[in-house]
C-alpha positions as CSV (number, residue, x, y, z in Angstrom):
1,M,-14.3,6.9,-6.3
2,K,-11.3,8.6,-4.5
3,L,-7.5,7.3,-3.9
4,S,-4.4,8.2,-1.6
5,G,-1.8,7.5,0.0
6,V,0.1,5.1,-2.2
7,L,-1.4,2.5,-4.5
8,F,-0.3,-1.6,-2.9
9,F,0.0,-4.0,-5.7
10,P,0.2,-7.4,-4.4
11,V,2.0,-10.3,-5.5
12,T,0.6,-13.3,-6.7
13,P,1.9,-16.5,-4.1
14,F,2.5,-20.1,-6.2
15,D,3.0,-22.9,-3.9
16,A,5.6,-25.4,-4.3
17,G,3.3,-27.5,-6.6
18,G,2.7,-24.5,-8.5
19,G,-0.6,-23.3,-7.6
20,L,-1.9,-20.7,-6.0
21,A,-1.3,-19.8,-2.5
22,E,-4.8,-18.8,-1.3
23,E,-3.8,-18.2,2.1
24,V,-0.2,-16.6,2.0
25,L,-2.3,-14.5,0.0
26,A,-4.2,-12.9,2.3
27,E,-1.6,-13.3,4.7
28,H,0.8,-10.9,2.2
29,I,-2.4,-8.4,2.2
30,S,-3.0,-8.3,5.6
31,Q,1.0,-7.3,5.8
32,R,0.6,-4.8,3.9
33,M,-2.7,-3.2,5.0
34,E,-1.2,-2.3,8.4
35,H,0.9,0.4,7.3
36,G,-2.7,2.2,5.5
37,P,-2.5,1.6,1.5
38,G,-4.6,3.7,-0.7
39,A,-6.0,0.4,-2.9
40,V,-5.1,-2.7,-3.0
41,F,-4.8,-3.8,-7.0
42,V,-4.7,-7.6,-7.2
43,A,-3.8,-9.9,-9.9
44,C,-2.6,-7.2,-11.9
45,G,0.8,-6.6,-14.3
46,T,2.8,-7.3,-10.3
47,G,0.4,-9.8,-9.6
48,E,1.2,-12.1,-12.7
49,F,-2.1,-11.2,-14.1
50,S,-1.2,-12.8,-18.0
51,A,0.2,-16.1,-16.2
52,L,-3.5,-16.2,-14.0
53,S,-6.0,-19.1,-15.5
54,E,-9.6,-17.1,-14.6
55,A,-10.0,-19.5,-12.4
56,E,-7.5,-18.1,-9.7
57,H,-7.6,-14.9,-10.9
58,A,-11.0,-14.9,-9.8
59,R,-10.4,-16.6,-6.5
60,A,-7.3,-14.4,-5.9
61,V,-9.6,-11.4,-6.9
62,R,-12.3,-12.8,-3.9
63,V,-9.1,-13.0,-1.7
64,A,-8.3,-10.1,-1.4
65,A,-12.3,-8.7,-0.8
66,E,-12.3,-10.5,1.5
67,A,-8.3,-10.4,3.4
68,V,-9.5,-6.2,2.6
69,G,-13.1,-5.8,3.3
70,G,-13.7,-2.9,2.5
71,R,-11.5,-0.7,4.7
72,V,-10.0,0.5,0.7
73,P,-11.3,-0.1,-2.5
74,V,-10.1,-2.8,-4.3
75,F,-9.5,-3.3,-8.1
76,A,-8.3,-6.3,-10.3
77,G,-7.2,-6.9,-13.5
78,A,-9.0,-7.3,-16.4
79,G,-7.3,-7.3,-20.5
80,G,-6.8,-9.7,-23.1
81,P,-9.6,-10.7,-25.1
82,L,-12.8,-9.6,-24.7
83,G,-14.3,-12.4,-23.5
84,A,-11.6,-12.9,-21.3
85,A,-12.0,-9.3,-20.4
86,L,-16.0,-9.5,-19.9
87,N,-15.2,-12.5,-17.7
88,Q,-12.4,-11.2,-15.7
89,A,-14.8,-8.7,-14.8
90,R,-17.9,-10.5,-14.1
91,A,-16.0,-12.2,-11.4
92,A,-14.6,-9.7,-10.1
93,K,-17.5,-8.0,-9.3
94,E,-19.1,-11.5,-7.5
95,A,-15.7,-11.9,-5.7
96,G,-16.2,-8.5,-4.6
97,A,-13.8,-5.6,-6.7
98,D,-14.8,-2.3,-6.2
99,G,-13.4,-1.6,-10.2
100,L,-11.8,-2.8,-12.5
101,L,-7.4,-1.8,-14.1
102,L,-8.1,-2.5,-17.5
103,M,-5.5,-4.1,-19.5
104,P,-3.8,-3.2,-22.8
105,P,-5.9,-6.1,-25.0
106,Y,-3.1,-8.1,-26.7
107,L,-2.6,-8.1,-30.3
108,A,-6.0,-6.8,-32.3
109,Q,-5.6,-3.0,-32.3
110,G,-8.1,-1.1,-34.2
111,P,-9.3,2.6,-34.6
112,G,-10.1,5.2,-31.1
113,H,-13.2,3.9,-31.8
114,G,-13.0,-0.1,-31.4
115,Y,-10.4,1.2,-28.2
116,T,-13.8,3.3,-27.1
117,A,-16.1,0.7,-27.1
118,Y,-13.6,-2.2,-26.3
119,V,-13.2,0.0,-23.2
120,S,-17.1,1.0,-22.4
121,A,-18.1,-2.8,-22.4
122,I,-15.9,-3.9,-20.4
123,A,-17.1,-0.5,-17.6
124,S,-20.6,-1.4,-18.0
125,E,-19.5,-4.1,-15.7
126,L,-17.6,-2.3,-13.1
127,P,-15.6,1.3,-12.2
128,V,-12.6,1.5,-15.5
129,I,-9.1,2.7,-15.0
130,I,-7.7,2.4,-18.1
131,Y,-4.0,1.2,-18.1
132,Q,-2.3,3.2,-21.1
133,R,1.1,1.4,-22.2
134,G,2.4,-1.0,-25.0
135,T,-0.2,-0.3,-27.8
136,V,-2.8,1.7,-26.0
137,A,-0.8,5.4,-26.4
138,L,-3.9,7.7,-26.0
139,E,-3.9,11.3,-27.7
140,P,-5.5,13.4,-24.9
141,D,-8.1,14.1,-27.7
142,T,-9.3,10.5,-26.8
143,V,-9.3,10.6,-22.8
144,V,-11.6,13.3,-22.8
145,E,-14.3,11.2,-24.7
146,L,-12.8,8.2,-23.0
147,A,-12.8,10.0,-19.6
148,G,-16.9,11.0,-21.2
149,V,-17.8,7.3,-20.9
150,P,-20.1,5.6,-17.9
151,G,-17.8,3.8,-16.1
152,V,-14.4,4.8,-16.9
153,I,-13.2,6.9,-13.7
154,G,-9.6,7.0,-14.3
155,L,-5.4,6.6,-16.0
156,K,-2.9,5.1,-15.5
157,D,0.0,6.4,-17.5
158,G,3.4,3.7,-18.8
159,L,4.0,5.2,-20.8
160,G,6.1,8.3,-19.6
161,D,5.9,11.0,-22.2
162,I,5.8,13.4,-19.8
163,D,4.5,16.5,-22.8
164,R,1.4,13.7,-23.8
165,M,0.4,13.3,-20.6
166,Q,0.6,17.4,-19.4
167,R,-1.7,17.9,-22.6
168,T,-4.1,15.7,-21.4
169,V,-4.0,16.1,-17.9
170,L,-4.7,19.5,-19.0
171,A,-7.7,18.7,-21.3
172,V,-9.6,15.8,-19.0
173,R,-9.2,17.6,-16.2
174,E,-10.9,21.2,-17.9
175,R,-14.3,18.7,-18.1
176,F,-14.1,16.1,-15.8
177,P,-12.4,17.2,-12.6
178,G,-12.6,14.2,-10.7
179,F,-10.9,11.9,-13.5
180,L,-8.3,10.2,-11.6
181,F,-4.2,10.1,-12.6
182,F,-1.8,7.9,-11.6
183,N,2.0,7.5,-12.8
184,G,2.5,3.3,-13.6
185,L,6.1,2.6,-14.3
186,P,7.7,0.2,-12.5
187,T,9.3,2.0,-9.7
188,A,6.7,4.9,-9.9
189,E,9.0,6.9,-7.3
190,L,12.2,7.5,-9.3
191,T,9.1,9.8,-11.5
192,M,6.7,10.9,-9.2
193,P,8.6,15.1,-9.1
194,A,8.4,14.9,-12.7
195,Y,4.7,14.2,-12.6
196,R,4.3,15.6,-9.4
197,G,5.5,18.8,-11.6
198,I,2.1,17.9,-14.1
199,G,-0.2,17.7,-11.0
200,V,-0.1,14.1,-11.6
201,E,0.4,12.8,-7.6
202,L,-0.8,8.9,-7.4
203,Y,1.5,6.4,-8.5
204,S,1.6,2.4,-8.6
205,S,4.3,1.8,-5.7
206,A,5.6,-1.7,-6.0
207,V,8.2,-1.6,-3.7
208,F,5.2,-1.3,-1.2
209,A,4.6,-5.0,-1.6
210,F,8.0,-6.1,0.1
211,A,9.7,-2.9,1.4
212,P,6.5,-0.3,2.9
213,E,8.5,0.6,5.6
214,I,10.5,2.5,1.9
215,A,7.3,3.6,0.3
216,K,6.3,5.6,3.1
217,A,9.1,7.2,4.0
218,Y,9.6,8.7,0.4
219,L,5.5,9.2,0.8
220,N,6.7,11.6,3.1
221,G,9.0,13.2,1.4
222,D,12.6,12.2,2.6
223,E,14.4,12.1,-1.0
224,R,17.5,11.1,0.3
225,L,16.1,7.2,-1.0
226,L,15.7,8.5,-4.9
227,T,19.8,8.1,-4.8
228,E,20.6,6.0,-2.7
229,F,17.5,2.8,-2.7
230,Y,15.1,3.7,-5.8
231,A,18.0,4.7,-8.5
232,P,20.3,1.7,-7.8
233,L,16.7,-0.5,-7.9
234,V,16.1,1.0,-11.3
235,R,19.4,-0.4,-13.0
236,L,19.0,-3.8,-11.3
237,R,15.6,-4.1,-12.8
238,G,16.7,-2.2,-15.8
239,K,19.4,-6.5,-15.8
240,V,16.7,-9.0,-17.1
241,P,13.2,-8.3,-18.5
242,G,10.9,-9.4,-16.4
243,Y,13.1,-7.7,-13.7
244,P,10.1,-5.1,-12.8
245,V,8.1,-8.4,-11.1
246,S,10.9,-10.6,-10.3
247,L,12.8,-8.6,-8.0
248,V,9.7,-7.1,-6.1
249,K,8.5,-11.0,-5.6
250,A,11.8,-11.8,-3.9
251,G,11.4,-8.6,-2.2
252,V,8.8,-10.6,0.2
253,R,10.5,-13.9,0.2
254,L,13.2,-11.4,1.7
255,R,10.7,-9.8,3.8
256,G,10.0,-13.6,5.4
257,L,7.0,-14.5,3.6
258,D,7.1,-17.7,0.7
259,V,5.5,-16.4,-2.4
260,G,7.3,-19.1,-4.5
261,G,8.7,-18.3,-7.4
262,V,7.8,-16.1,-11.0
263,R,5.7,-18.5,-13.6
264,P,6.5,-18.8,-16.9
265,P,8.2,-16.7,-18.9
266,L,9.1,-14.3,-16.4
267,V,12.3,-16.0,-14.4
268,D,13.7,-15.7,-11.0
269,V,16.1,-13.0,-9.5
270,T,19.0,-15.0,-10.1
271,D,21.9,-15.3,-7.1
272,E,24.1,-12.6,-7.5
273,H,21.1,-10.2,-7.7
274,L,20.0,-10.9,-5.2
275,E,22.5,-10.4,-3.0
276,E,22.4,-6.9,-4.5
277,L,18.1,-7.1,-3.6
278,E,18.9,-7.5,0.0
279,A,21.5,-5.0,-0.1
280,L,19.3,-2.2,-1.3
281,I,16.8,-3.0,0.9
282,K,18.6,-3.3,4.2
283,T,20.1,0.2,3.5
284,G,16.8,1.2,2.0
285,L,15.1,0.4,6.2
286,E,17.6,2.1,8.0
287,L,17.2,5.3,5.4
288,A,12.9,4.8,6.0
289,A,14.3,4.0,9.7
290,S,16.2,7.6,10.5
């Protein structure tokens, strides 16, 4: 499977009663498809994966697959306890997903071969991109082993350890040249120059969810956005835990689509920070249009 361009991670909209707003999700994805993402990753981190029930997760994936209509690959989040992850994988497959982004399992940790067995079981259902972050910090030889597991097609890096990633890319591509790597740090655009330097071109763009014009302008080489939009956005993101998701959802609302708030333990953006975000979006859009 080949991916290119900006990878789109939609938010998961909730209605006034706190339930999944399926029609709004379909509209959100349809609007962003007009800007040509390389793939859609639904019900993942930005989509509040950990706050969704299995039934909500399955419905969100089905809505996404129908809205995309086969134009680009659709990946669904999966993870947590093995039984839950398998249920998510099977439901995503039935709903029309092309692959899974495998989140780190919670709390329980085992040796490397235990994690490999966990991944292998889930990859038997759908192609898997492993998400390296938190409790999952893989050595290059472990990634080489995982790359040889049928169904494992890529690694999303959420650690930001460039030395580790360079060694991993070199080791894996020597044996598996088609294996996918992408930068999965929050506001990944700010670190993409570093990742490009080690041969990792793909990245997940949270900004694409609320300002695809800005994300596409940066992809096309407008590096003014790094200092005048992305760096200030990272500073704002760091003010409150959970803002990597809350700010994205607030940005979508500011651009005219009511996707509701976030679910606990996340908190919504304060009025003061919302004003800062609105000003940043205005600056970014002006730069993107110039």
